[in-house]
């Protein structure tokens, strides 16, 4: 799945879920983590896609789904709720899942329990004025996937996409206008950060590319000595590979925090006017290059 | 006279037209960036505080390059939605990012009294 920026649709990826959505839809609200959470996407006028997930409790998937169905039926936010026939969603969607498709006055949706990932998911699509018969909504609903196909999860929001091993969990995303920060963790020592900075030309006017790793580390709260930088091309763009021995700044505890080997890649996509930073604590060989190869930025 | 706070719908907000405050002077620096020069509000407690803190009555706010581009685009006919599109194109941002950035900036300008917003008839709600 690629971050398609055509007028027709583009990829959305978040916490292991993915979907193909119209190019003018974007993530508006999100919360939780890979175990339990929600993501709402809007088109600038109203929320169009609501996805909620939770890790199933195990046991009979039908029983878990029944509880969900009762909760949805009681919900006053879905007036005129009725069950849709099984054929409402294509067979490939229903594979490995117990699915409850439904319709209500404002749109269509589905609740399902996936045998492959164990998640209990609900997705609701509200059609816009350009979708009077909800055909587009149904097509979008059919593209919602609750787990990645392989070992890598797609993360795709706001025209920025990358793939990462599914074992990395998002700690706390910082999605500000112009700056996207995705800090991931696999364990206490195993972390990886992906960042995208907009208006790179203005940033580079203040600090040239070679100085950016040092500036980035200081901004991130690191206390560093020397930063070893090596210029190289990343995704056919001017970039820097950097390494540093650094400690996380923590006031009077500074001397007690662990010295870490930080390695990273930073490059300037001139066409998109973006700076992309990948950094990790003592990463496995090839990890940063693999993530860098998967990055798509516009 | 009863006064009630009007609720503005999202639609009305997006179709509203920002207008520069005519009481604010916009000076252009050699760098091309704008500086807003305005008279501070000196009513009530603010008057006392200004005297105590020896604050000048004339305030100045320097805009950066992006802020200048946004203010330059305010021509009394372009809507908030139009300006979001401009920010999206100029800064290569997604729609949502451009919307969040611009609305935040407009809120700041509005709070400082540098711009006002004309809600078009037919789009407002109360």
mmCIF file of C-alpha atoms in Angstrom:
data_model
loop_
_atom_site.group_PDB
_atom_site.id
_atom_site.type_symbol
_atom_site.label_atom_id
_atom_site.label_comp_id
_atom_site.label_asym_id
_atom_site.label_seq_id
_atom_site.Cartn_x
_atom_site.Cartn_y
_atom_site.Cartn_z
ATOM 1 C CA UNK A 1 0.000 0.000 0.000
ATOM 2 C CA UNK A 2 1.464 3.362 -0.958
ATOM 3 C CA UNK A 3 0.681 6.914 0.125
ATOM 4 C CA UNK A 4 -1.169 7.738 -3.079
ATOM 5 C CA UNK A 5 -1.762 11.424 -3.427
ATOM 6 C CA UNK A 6 -3.986 11.271 -6.491
ATOM 7 C CA UNK A 7 -7.350 12.911 -6.376
ATOM 8 C CA UNK A 8 -9.028 9.516 -6.083
ATOM 9 C CA UNK A 9 -7.693 7.972 -2.906
ATOM 10 C CA UNK A 10 -4.731 7.554 -0.648
ATOM 11 C CA UNK A 11 -3.547 5.182 2.046
ATOM 12 C CA UNK A 12 -4.276 5.643 5.729
ATOM 13 C CA UNK A 13 -2.330 3.652 8.286
ATOM 14 C CA UNK A 14 -2.510 3.880 12.057
ATOM 15 C CA UNK A 15 -1.769 1.427 14.893
ATOM 16 C CA UNK A 16 -1.749 -1.547 12.544
ATOM 17 C CA UNK A 17 -5.029 -0.596 10.865
ATOM 18 C CA UNK A 18 -5.178 0.634 7.312
ATOM 19 C CA UNK A 19 -7.668 1.816 4.711
ATOM 20 C CA UNK A 20 -7.901 3.492 1.333
ATOM 21 C CA UNK A 21 -9.543 6.896 1.798
ATOM 22 C CA UNK A 22 -10.345 9.892 -0.433
ATOM 23 C CA UNK A 23 -7.392 12.219 -0.814
ATOM 24 C CA UNK A 24 -9.114 15.065 1.062
ATOM 25 C CA UNK A 25 -9.734 13.005 4.221
ATOM 26 C CA UNK A 26 -7.300 13.333 7.091
ATOM 27 C CA UNK A 27 -6.894 12.121 10.636
ATOM 28 C CA UNK A 28 -8.834 14.501 12.876
ATOM 29 C CA UNK A 29 -8.833 12.792 16.256
ATOM 30 C CA UNK A 30 -7.103 9.767 17.686
ATOM 31 C CA UNK A 31 -6.445 8.121 21.011
ATOM 32 C CA UNK A 32 -5.312 4.980 22.731
ATOM 33 C CA UNK A 33 -2.706 2.544 21.517
ATOM 34 C CA UNK A 34 -2.432 -0.665 19.541
ATOM 35 C CA UNK A 35 -4.397 -2.580 22.178
ATOM 36 C CA UNK A 36 -7.352 -0.221 22.395
ATOM 37 C CA UNK A 37 -8.031 3.067 20.703
ATOM 38 C CA UNK A 38 -9.842 5.066 18.105
ATOM 39 C CA UNK A 39 -9.169 7.125 15.000
ATOM 40 C CA UNK A 40 -11.602 9.558 13.380
ATOM 41 C CA UNK A 41 -11.012 10.914 9.895
ATOM 42 C CA UNK A 42 -12.743 13.982 8.487
ATOM 43 C CA UNK A 43 -12.942 15.754 5.147
ATOM 44 C CA UNK A 44 -12.708 19.256 6.581
ATOM 45 C CA UNK A 45 -16.484 19.488 6.968
ATOM 46 C CA UNK A 46 -17.488 16.532 9.115
ATOM 47 C CA UNK A 47 -16.149 13.236 10.450
ATOM 48 C CA UNK A 48 -16.439 10.614 7.700
ATOM 49 C CA UNK A 49 -14.741 7.512 9.087
ATOM 50 C CA UNK A 50 -14.711 6.379 12.708
ATOM 51 C CA UNK A 51 -12.639 3.339 13.612
ATOM 52 C CA UNK A 52 -12.472 1.904 17.129
ATOM 53 C CA UNK A 53 -10.580 -1.195 18.174
ATOM 54 C CA UNK A 54 -9.863 -3.250 21.200
ATOM 55 C CA UNK A 55 -7.991 -6.455 21.819
ATOM 56 C CA UNK A 56 -10.509 -9.250 22.152
ATOM 57 C CA UNK A 57 -10.780 -11.070 25.464
ATOM 58 C CA UNK A 58 -10.269 -14.432 23.814
ATOM 59 C CA UNK A 59 -12.793 -17.232 23.860
ATOM 60 C CA UNK A 60 -15.772 -17.385 21.525
ATOM 61 C CA UNK A 61 -15.484 -14.582 18.918
ATOM 62 C CA UNK A 62 -19.243 -14.632 18.424
ATOM 63 C CA UNK A 63 -19.789 -13.857 22.114
ATOM 64 C CA UNK A 64 -17.443 -10.852 21.960
ATOM 65 C CA UNK A 65 -19.176 -9.556 18.880
ATOM 66 C CA UNK A 66 -22.618 -10.034 20.493
ATOM 67 C CA UNK A 67 -21.588 -7.714 23.327
ATOM 68 C CA UNK A 68 -20.473 -5.154 20.766
ATOM 69 C CA UNK A 69 -23.700 -5.475 18.823
ATOM 70 C CA UNK A 70 -25.741 -4.866 21.981
ATOM 71 C CA UNK A 71 -23.631 -1.808 22.757
ATOM 72 C CA UNK A 72 -24.049 -0.449 19.225
ATOM 73 C CA UNK A 73 -27.812 -1.100 19.289
ATOM 74 C CA UNK A 74 -28.116 0.847 22.536
ATOM 75 C CA UNK A 75 -26.081 3.728 21.129
ATOM 76 C CA UNK A 76 -28.233 6.763 20.348
ATOM 77 C CA UNK A 77 -25.680 8.022 17.859
ATOM 78 C CA UNK A 78 -26.842 5.507 15.239
ATOM 79 C CA UNK A 79 -30.583 6.128 14.702
ATOM 80 C CA UNK A 80 -32.442 3.683 12.508
ATOM 81 C CA UNK A 81 -29.805 0.997 13.023
ATOM 82 C CA UNK A 82 -30.414 -2.219 11.066
ATOM 83 C CA UNK A 83 -28.317 -5.207 10.149
ATOM 84 C CA UNK A 84 -27.054 -5.351 6.573
ATOM 85 C CA UNK A 85 -26.857 -8.635 4.645
ATOM 86 C CA UNK A 86 -23.597 -10.583 4.672
ATOM 87 C CA UNK A 87 -22.973 -9.725 1.002
ATOM 88 C CA UNK A 88 -22.812 -6.044 1.982
ATOM 89 C CA UNK A 89 -19.061 -6.514 2.301
ATOM 90 C CA UNK A 90 -16.933 -8.512 -0.148
ATOM 91 C CA UNK A 91 -15.715 -12.053 0.674
ATOM 92 C CA UNK A 92 -12.076 -10.931 1.015
ATOM 93 C CA UNK A 93 -13.142 -8.601 3.811
ATOM 94 C CA UNK A 94 -14.976 -11.365 5.651
ATOM 95 C CA UNK A 95 -12.043 -13.818 5.513
ATOM 96 C CA UNK A 96 -10.866 -14.877 9.020
ATOM 97 C CA UNK A 97 -13.487 -12.614 10.567
ATOM 98 C CA UNK A 98 -16.872 -12.837 12.249
ATOM 99 C CA UNK A 99 -18.545 -9.746 10.801
ATOM 100 C CA UNK A 100 -21.666 -7.781 11.669
ATOM 101 C CA UNK A 101 -22.350 -5.241 8.899
ATOM 102 C CA UNK A 102 -24.938 -2.596 9.671
ATOM 103 C CA UNK A 103 -26.605 0.488 8.293
ATOM 104 C CA UNK A 104 -28.197 3.449 9.968
ATOM 105 C CA UNK A 105 -29.814 6.675 8.803
ATOM 106 C CA UNK A 106 -26.453 8.421 8.609
ATOM 107 C CA UNK A 107 -24.301 5.801 6.924
ATOM 108 C CA UNK A 108 -22.979 2.282 7.075
ATOM 109 C CA UNK A 109 -20.532 0.336 9.138
ATOM 110 C CA UNK A 110 -19.309 -2.975 10.387
ATOM 111 C CA UNK A 111 -18.222 -4.568 13.622
ATOM 112 C CA UNK A 112 -15.989 -7.584 13.472
ATOM 113 C CA UNK A 113 -13.791 -9.901 15.459
ATOM 114 C CA UNK A 114 -10.657 -10.948 13.579
ATOM 115 C CA UNK A 115 -9.293 -14.439 14.195
ATOM 116 C CA UNK A 116 -5.891 -13.465 12.784
ATOM 117 C CA UNK A 117 -5.102 -10.481 15.025
ATOM 118 C CA UNK A 118 -7.687 -10.972 17.778
ATOM 119 C CA UNK A 119 -8.958 -7.416 17.511
ATOM 120 C CA UNK A 120 -12.564 -6.377 17.934
ATOM 121 C CA UNK A 121 -13.105 -3.467 15.533
ATOM 122 C CA UNK A 122 -15.961 -1.170 14.590
ATOM 123 C CA UNK A 123 -15.814 1.076 11.565
ATOM 124 C CA UNK A 124 -18.505 3.603 10.623
ATOM 125 C CA UNK A 125 -18.531 5.604 7.414
ATOM 126 C CA UNK A 126 -20.756 8.654 7.000
ATOM 127 C CA UNK A 127 -21.286 9.627 3.367
ATOM 128 C CA UNK A 128 -20.882 13.222 2.212
ATOM 129 C CA UNK A 129 -23.089 15.125 -0.205
ATOM 130 C CA UNK A 130 -20.996 13.726 -3.056
ATOM 131 C CA UNK A 131 -22.022 10.183 -2.091
ATOM 132 C CA UNK A 132 -25.837 10.201 -1.982
ATOM 133 C CA UNK A 133 -26.280 6.443 -2.336
ATOM 134 C CA UNK A 134 -23.378 5.638 0.012
ATOM 135 C CA UNK A 135 -21.570 3.593 -2.677
ATOM 136 C CA UNK A 136 -18.274 5.325 -1.935
ATOM 137 C CA UNK A 137 -18.796 4.796 1.796
ATOM 138 C CA UNK A 138 -19.326 1.072 1.275
ATOM 139 C CA UNK A 139 -16.204 0.865 -0.916
ATOM 140 C CA UNK A 140 -14.150 2.651 1.753
ATOM 141 C CA UNK A 141 -15.523 0.420 4.480
ATOM 142 C CA UNK A 142 -14.465 -2.639 2.488
ATOM 143 C CA UNK A 143 -10.849 -1.412 2.452
ATOM 144 C CA UNK A 144 -10.519 -1.128 6.247
ATOM 145 C CA UNK A 145 -7.992 -3.721 7.423
ATOM 146 C CA UNK A 146 -7.422 -4.469 11.094
ATOM 147 C CA UNK A 147 -3.895 -5.830 10.843
ATOM 148 C CA UNK A 148 -0.978 -5.609 8.415
ATOM 149 C CA UNK A 149 -0.402 -8.306 5.826
ATOM 150 C CA UNK A 150 3.223 -8.977 6.720
ATOM 151 C CA UNK A 151 5.621 -8.124 9.524
ATOM 152 C CA UNK A 152 5.540 -4.410 8.829
ATOM 153 C CA UNK A 153 2.832 -1.935 9.740
ATOM 154 C CA UNK A 154 1.968 1.015 7.545
ATOM 155 C CA UNK A 155 1.828 4.446 9.179
ATOM 156 C CA UNK A 156 0.297 7.004 6.804
ATOM 157 C CA UNK A 157 -1.166 10.357 7.844
ATOM 158 C CA UNK A 158 -1.089 13.892 6.481
ATOM 159 C CA UNK A 159 0.717 12.932 3.287
ATOM 160 C CA UNK A 160 3.544 11.189 5.144
ATOM 161 C CA UNK A 161 3.915 7.431 5.149
ATOM 162 C CA UNK A 162 6.426 4.834 6.251
ATOM 163 C CA UNK A 163 6.613 1.171 7.218
ATOM 164 C CA UNK A 164 7.976 -0.174 10.461
ATOM 165 C CA UNK A 165 8.199 -3.641 12.029
ATOM 166 C CA UNK A 166 4.891 -4.331 13.783
ATOM 167 C CA UNK A 167 6.683 -5.016 17.045
ATOM 168 C CA UNK A 168 7.313 -1.297 17.531
ATOM 169 C CA UNK A 169 4.587 0.459 19.541
ATOM 170 C CA UNK A 170 3.832 4.128 19.188
ATOM 171 C CA UNK A 171 4.611 5.841 22.489
ATOM 172 C CA UNK A 172 2.891 9.169 21.991
ATOM 173 C CA UNK A 173 2.505 10.842 18.608
ATOM 174 C CA UNK A 174 3.102 14.557 18.291
ATOM 175 C CA UNK A 175 1.100 15.644 15.288
ATOM 176 C CA UNK A 176 1.467 19.420 15.057
ATOM 177 C CA UNK A 177 0.982 21.473 11.934
ATOM 178 C CA UNK A 178 4.317 21.309 10.166
ATOM 179 C CA UNK A 179 5.936 18.813 12.492
ATOM 180 C CA UNK A 180 5.026 15.160 12.795
ATOM 181 C CA UNK A 181 6.772 13.162 15.523
ATOM 182 C CA UNK A 182 6.358 9.402 15.887
ATOM 183 C CA UNK A 183 8.280 7.984 18.857
ATOM 184 C CA UNK A 184 8.222 4.187 18.873
ATOM 185 C CA UNK A 185 9.368 1.702 21.462
ATOM 186 C CA UNK A 186 9.903 -2.015 21.490
ATOM 187 C CA UNK A 187 11.487 -2.130 24.937
ATOM 188 C CA UNK A 188 13.099 0.284 27.356
ATOM 189 C CA UNK A 189 16.329 0.394 25.356
ATOM 190 C CA UNK A 190 14.934 -0.317 21.900
ATOM 191 C CA UNK A 191 13.410 2.885 20.549
ATOM 192 C CA UNK A 192 13.029 4.485 17.158
ATOM 193 C CA UNK A 193 11.784 7.931 16.222
ATOM 194 C CA UNK A 194 10.449 9.091 12.872
ATOM 195 C CA UNK A 195 9.970 12.812 12.328
ATOM 196 C CA UNK A 196 8.890 14.960 9.423
ATOM 197 C CA UNK A 197 9.468 18.707 9.444
ATOM 198 C CA UNK A 198 7.704 20.986 6.958
ATOM 199 C CA UNK A 199 9.019 24.294 5.544
ATOM 200 C CA UNK A 200 12.469 22.733 5.473
ATOM 201 C CA UNK A 201 13.845 25.579 3.370
ATOM 202 C CA UNK A 202 13.227 28.015 6.226
ATOM 203 C CA UNK A 203 14.821 25.638 8.742
ATOM 204 C CA UNK A 204 17.877 25.070 6.555
ATOM 205 C CA UNK A 205 18.328 28.822 6.165
ATOM 206 C CA UNK A 206 19.035 28.885 9.916
ATOM 207 C CA UNK A 207 21.154 25.703 10.120
ATOM 208 C CA UNK A 208 22.758 23.862 7.191
ATOM 209 C CA UNK A 209 22.006 20.181 6.712
ATOM 210 C CA UNK A 210 25.268 19.069 8.296
ATOM 211 C CA UNK A 211 24.417 20.862 11.545
ATOM 212 C CA UNK A 212 20.851 19.553 11.690
ATOM 213 C CA UNK A 213 21.578 16.275 13.537
ATOM 214 C CA UNK A 214 23.238 18.150 16.409
ATOM 215 C CA UNK A 215 20.381 20.640 16.554
ATOM 216 C CA UNK A 216 17.823 17.835 16.439
ATOM 217 C CA UNK A 217 19.490 15.978 19.309
ATOM 218 C CA UNK A 218 19.587 19.127 21.472
ATOM 219 C CA UNK A 219 15.943 19.832 20.695
ATOM 220 C CA UNK A 220 15.073 16.289 21.714
ATOM 221 C CA UNK A 221 16.571 16.766 25.150
ATOM 222 C CA UNK A 222 19.828 14.925 24.543
ATOM 223 C CA UNK A 223 23.130 15.918 26.088
ATOM 224 C CA UNK A 224 25.711 15.123 23.407
ATOM 225 C CA UNK A 225 29.421 15.434 22.909
ATOM 226 C CA UNK A 226 30.543 15.014 19.327
ATOM 227 C CA UNK A 227 28.111 14.098 16.613
ATOM 228 C CA UNK A 228 29.749 12.149 13.805
ATOM 229 C CA UNK A 229 28.083 13.049 10.502
ATOM 230 C CA UNK A 230 28.592 11.614 7.064
ATOM 231 C CA UNK A 231 26.844 13.095 4.052
ATOM 232 C CA UNK A 232 25.148 10.614 1.767
ATOM 233 C CA UNK A 233 22.167 10.421 -0.510
ATOM 234 C CA UNK A 234 18.967 9.141 1.009
ATOM 235 C CA UNK A 235 16.050 8.492 -1.350
ATOM 236 C CA UNK A 236 17.980 10.412 -4.045
ATOM 237 C CA UNK A 237 18.032 13.458 -1.788
ATOM 238 C CA UNK A 238 20.885 15.138 0.093
ATOM 239 C CA UNK A 239 21.141 13.597 3.517
ATOM 240 C CA UNK A 240 23.280 12.953 6.548
ATOM 241 C CA UNK A 241 23.964 9.748 8.436
ATOM 242 C CA UNK A 242 24.855 10.541 12.043
ATOM 243 C CA UNK A 243 25.973 8.832 15.220
ATOM 244 C CA UNK A 244 26.475 10.130 18.701
ATOM 245 C CA UNK A 245 27.008 8.982 22.266
ATOM 246 C CA UNK A 246 24.364 10.832 24.226
ATOM 247 C CA UNK A 247 22.489 10.980 27.474
ATOM 248 C CA UNK A 248 18.923 12.104 27.911
ATOM 249 C CA UNK A 249 18.950 15.399 29.790
ATOM 250 C CA UNK A 250 17.184 15.108 33.126
ATOM 251 C CA UNK A 251 18.489 17.885 35.322
ATOM 252 C CA UNK A 252 20.429 16.742 38.349
ATOM 253 C CA UNK A 253 20.048 13.102 37.329
ATOM 254 C CA UNK A 254 22.066 13.699 34.171
ATOM 255 C CA UNK A 255 25.091 11.818 35.434
ATOM 256 C CA UNK A 256 22.929 8.826 36.288
ATOM 257 C CA UNK A 257 21.133 8.463 32.963
ATOM 258 C CA UNK A 258 22.382 5.823 30.633
ATOM 259 C CA UNK A 259 24.858 6.710 27.884
ATOM 260 C CA UNK A 260 23.226 5.645 24.633
ATOM 261 C CA UNK A 261 24.486 5.114 21.151
ATOM 262 C CA UNK A 262 22.148 7.105 18.923
ATOM 263 C CA UNK A 263 22.245 6.527 15.183
ATOM 264 C CA UNK A 264 20.155 8.277 12.591
ATOM 265 C CA UNK A 265 19.439 9.405 9.084
ATOM 266 C CA UNK A 266 18.294 12.864 8.093
ATOM 267 C CA UNK A 267 17.506 14.086 4.607
ATOM 268 C CA UNK A 268 15.981 17.021 2.774
ATOM 269 C CA UNK A 269 13.234 16.328 0.253
ATOM 270 C CA UNK A 270 13.508 19.529 -1.760
ATOM 271 C CA UNK A 271 10.433 18.844 -3.898
ATOM 272 C CA UNK A 272 8.171 18.439 -0.873
ATOM 273 C CA UNK A 273 10.196 21.003 1.130
ATOM 274 C CA UNK A 274 10.429 18.558 4.033
ATOM 275 C CA UNK A 275 13.110 17.306 6.381
ATOM 276 C CA UNK A 276 12.800 13.697 7.476
ATOM 277 C CA UNK A 277 14.620 12.381 10.533
ATOM 278 C CA UNK A 278 14.981 8.756 11.542
ATOM 279 C CA UNK A 279 16.843 8.005 14.742
ATOM 280 C CA UNK A 280 17.149 4.971 16.976
ATOM 281 C CA UNK A 281 18.996 3.746 20.013
ATOM 282 C CA UNK A 282 21.660 1.291 18.848
ATOM 283 C CA UNK A 283 19.543 0.030 15.969
ATOM 284 C CA UNK A 284 19.893 -3.334 14.287
ATOM 285 C CA UNK A 285 21.908 -3.243 11.081
ATOM 286 C CA UNK A 286 19.849 -2.151 8.145
ATOM 287 C CA UNK A 287 16.800 -1.090 10.173
ATOM 288 C CA UNK A 288 17.122 2.632 9.534
ATOM 289 C CA UNK A 289 17.854 2.074 5.843
ATOM 290 C CA UNK A 290 14.827 -0.193 5.514
ATOM 291 C CA UNK A 291 12.538 2.380 7.141
ATOM 292 C CA UNK A 292 14.092 5.182 5.077
ATOM 293 C CA UNK A 293 13.391 3.262 1.874
ATOM 294 C CA UNK A 294 9.726 2.949 2.816
ATOM 295 C CA UNK A 295 9.205 6.660 3.542
ATOM 296 C CA UNK A 296 6.884 8.537 1.204
ATOM 297 C CA UNK A 297 6.517 12.251 1.673
ATOM 298 C CA UNK A 298 4.575 14.906 -0.151
ATOM 299 C CA UNK B 1 -29.854 45.144 26.650
ATOM 300 C CA UNK B 2 -29.507 41.393 26.547
ATOM 301 C CA UNK B 3 -26.393 40.137 24.808
ATOM 302 C CA UNK B 4 -25.850 36.563 23.817
ATOM 303 C CA UNK B 5 -22.762 34.885 22.496
ATOM 304 C CA UNK B 6 -23.283 33.729 18.937
ATOM 305 C CA UNK B 7 -22.337 30.222 17.993
ATOM 306 C CA UNK B 8 -20.738 30.099 14.581
ATOM 307 C CA UNK B 9 -20.959 26.878 12.630
ATOM 308 C CA UNK B 10 -17.876 25.367 11.082
ATOM 309 C CA UNK B 11 -19.310 26.074 7.642
ATOM 310 C CA UNK B 12 -19.810 29.750 8.505
ATOM 311 C CA UNK B 13 -16.337 29.953 9.967
ATOM 312 C CA UNK B 14 -14.753 28.484 6.853
ATOM 313 C CA UNK B 15 -16.738 30.800 4.573
ATOM 314 C CA UNK B 16 -16.011 33.888 6.680
ATOM 315 C CA UNK B 17 -13.818 36.607 5.246
ATOM 316 C CA UNK B 18 -10.986 37.973 7.392
ATOM 317 C CA UNK B 19 -10.405 41.692 7.177
ATOM 318 C CA UNK B 20 -7.461 43.714 8.385
ATOM 319 C CA UNK B 21 -8.187 46.184 11.162
ATOM 320 C CA UNK B 22 -8.056 49.634 9.515
ATOM 321 C CA UNK B 23 -6.712 51.106 12.767
ATOM 322 C CA UNK B 24 -3.570 48.985 12.461
ATOM 323 C CA UNK B 25 -0.632 50.220 10.401
ATOM 324 C CA UNK B 26 1.297 47.573 8.496
ATOM 325 C CA UNK B 27 4.935 48.519 7.916
ATOM 326 C CA UNK B 28 7.027 46.522 5.500
ATOM 327 C CA UNK B 29 10.634 45.943 6.512
ATOM 328 C CA UNK B 30 13.592 45.736 4.126
ATOM 329 C CA UNK B 31 13.376 41.950 4.416
ATOM 330 C CA UNK B 32 9.870 42.077 3.013
ATOM 331 C CA UNK B 33 8.274 40.993 6.272
ATOM 332 C CA UNK B 34 5.475 42.958 7.902
ATOM 333 C CA UNK B 35 5.265 44.664 11.259
ATOM 334 C CA UNK B 36 1.878 45.495 12.746
ATOM 335 C CA UNK B 37 1.840 48.823 14.588
ATOM 336 C CA UNK B 38 -1.205 49.477 16.748
ATOM 337 C CA UNK B 39 -2.414 51.437 19.721
ATOM 338 C CA UNK B 40 -2.848 49.286 22.794
ATOM 339 C CA UNK B 41 -6.189 49.017 24.567
ATOM 340 C CA UNK B 42 -5.829 51.390 27.533
ATOM 341 C CA UNK B 43 -9.174 50.963 29.225
ATOM 342 C CA UNK B 44 -9.796 50.006 32.825
ATOM 343 C CA UNK B 45 -7.235 47.961 34.736
ATOM 344 C CA UNK B 46 -4.966 47.814 31.680
ATOM 345 C CA UNK B 47 -4.440 51.576 31.956
ATOM 346 C CA UNK B 48 -3.190 51.173 35.525
ATOM 347 C CA UNK B 49 -0.946 48.244 34.657
ATOM 348 C CA UNK B 50 0.537 50.057 31.689
ATOM 349 C CA UNK B 51 1.418 53.040 33.857
ATOM 350 C CA UNK B 52 2.907 50.800 36.541
ATOM 351 C CA UNK B 53 4.958 48.808 34.054
ATOM 352 C CA UNK B 54 5.814 51.859 31.918
ATOM 353 C CA UNK B 55 4.542 50.093 28.811
ATOM 354 C CA UNK B 56 4.301 52.200 25.660
ATOM 355 C CA UNK B 57 0.859 52.863 24.251
ATOM 356 C CA UNK B 58 1.990 51.838 20.797
ATOM 357 C CA UNK B 59 2.520 48.106 20.288
ATOM 358 C CA UNK B 60 4.466 46.358 17.523
ATOM 359 C CA UNK B 61 4.250 42.787 16.347
ATOM 360 C CA UNK B 62 6.783 41.469 13.825
ATOM 361 C CA UNK B 63 5.509 38.789 11.497
ATOM 362 C CA UNK B 64 7.735 36.087 10.052
ATOM 363 C CA UNK B 65 7.825 35.225 6.375
ATOM 364 C CA UNK B 66 4.925 32.797 6.528
ATOM 365 C CA UNK B 67 2.818 35.136 8.645
ATOM 366 C CA UNK B 68 3.513 37.941 6.196
ATOM 367 C CA UNK B 69 2.391 35.798 3.285
ATOM 368 C CA UNK B 70 -0.889 35.036 5.074
ATOM 369 C CA UNK B 71 -1.560 38.686 5.890
ATOM 370 C CA UNK B 72 -0.668 39.702 2.325
ATOM 371 C CA UNK B 73 -3.274 37.249 1.076
ATOM 372 C CA UNK B 74 -6.038 38.907 3.122
ATOM 373 C CA UNK B 75 -7.712 41.153 0.580
ATOM 374 C CA UNK B 76 -11.223 41.459 1.961
ATOM 375 C CA UNK B 77 -12.697 38.926 -0.447
ATOM 376 C CA UNK B 78 -10.843 35.685 0.217
ATOM 377 C CA UNK B 79 -12.394 33.332 2.712
ATOM 378 C CA UNK B 80 -10.738 31.291 5.436
ATOM 379 C CA UNK B 81 -11.127 28.258 3.177
ATOM 380 C CA UNK B 82 -9.263 30.091 0.381
ATOM 381 C CA UNK B 83 -6.437 30.994 2.746
ATOM 382 C CA UNK B 84 -6.170 27.389 3.931
ATOM 383 C CA UNK B 85 -5.757 26.376 0.301
ATOM 384 C CA UNK B 86 -2.990 28.968 -0.110
ATOM 385 C CA UNK B 87 -1.128 27.735 2.957
ATOM 386 C CA UNK B 88 -1.520 24.166 1.744
ATOM 387 C CA UNK B 89 -0.001 25.028 -1.644
ATOM 388 C CA UNK B 90 2.783 27.349 -0.473
ATOM 389 C CA UNK B 91 3.995 25.246 2.435
ATOM 390 C CA UNK B 92 3.309 21.806 0.893
ATOM 391 C CA UNK B 93 1.156 20.794 3.842
ATOM 392 C CA UNK B 94 -1.793 18.448 3.987
ATOM 393 C CA UNK B 95 -5.245 20.021 4.206
ATOM 394 C CA UNK B 96 -5.565 19.266 7.908
ATOM 395 C CA UNK B 97 -2.160 20.646 8.789
ATOM 396 C CA UNK B 98 -2.793 23.805 6.786
ATOM 397 C CA UNK B 99 -6.208 24.197 8.430
ATOM 398 C CA UNK B 100 -4.888 23.776 11.967
ATOM 399 C CA UNK B 101 -1.957 26.128 11.343
ATOM 400 C CA UNK B 102 -4.011 28.841 9.691
ATOM 401 C CA UNK B 103 -6.883 28.759 12.174
ATOM 402 C CA UNK B 104 -4.429 28.999 15.056
ATOM 403 C CA UNK B 105 -2.754 31.967 13.384
ATOM 404 C CA UNK B 106 -6.077 33.674 12.661
ATOM 405 C CA UNK B 107 -7.080 33.163 16.290
ATOM 406 C CA UNK B 108 -3.882 34.872 17.421
ATOM 407 C CA UNK B 109 -4.370 37.776 15.026
ATOM 408 C CA UNK B 110 -7.987 38.093 16.124
ATOM 409 C CA UNK B 111 -7.107 38.072 19.817
ATOM 410 C CA UNK B 112 -4.641 40.896 19.192
ATOM 411 C CA UNK B 113 -7.305 42.867 17.329
ATOM 412 C CA UNK B 114 -5.310 42.851 14.102
ATOM 413 C CA UNK B 115 -8.028 41.161 12.029
ATOM 414 C CA UNK B 116 -11.785 40.781 12.180
ATOM 415 C CA UNK B 117 -14.003 38.237 10.481
ATOM 416 C CA UNK B 118 -17.037 38.930 8.331
ATOM 417 C CA UNK B 119 -19.590 36.154 8.621
ATOM 418 C CA UNK B 120 -21.451 35.945 5.362
ATOM 419 C CA UNK B 121 -25.244 36.004 5.387
ATOM 420 C CA UNK B 122 -26.818 32.646 4.827
ATOM 421 C CA UNK B 123 -23.984 30.724 6.427
ATOM 422 C CA UNK B 124 -24.306 31.947 10.006
ATOM 423 C CA UNK B 125 -26.076 30.221 12.844
ATOM 424 C CA UNK B 126 -26.997 31.702 16.190
#
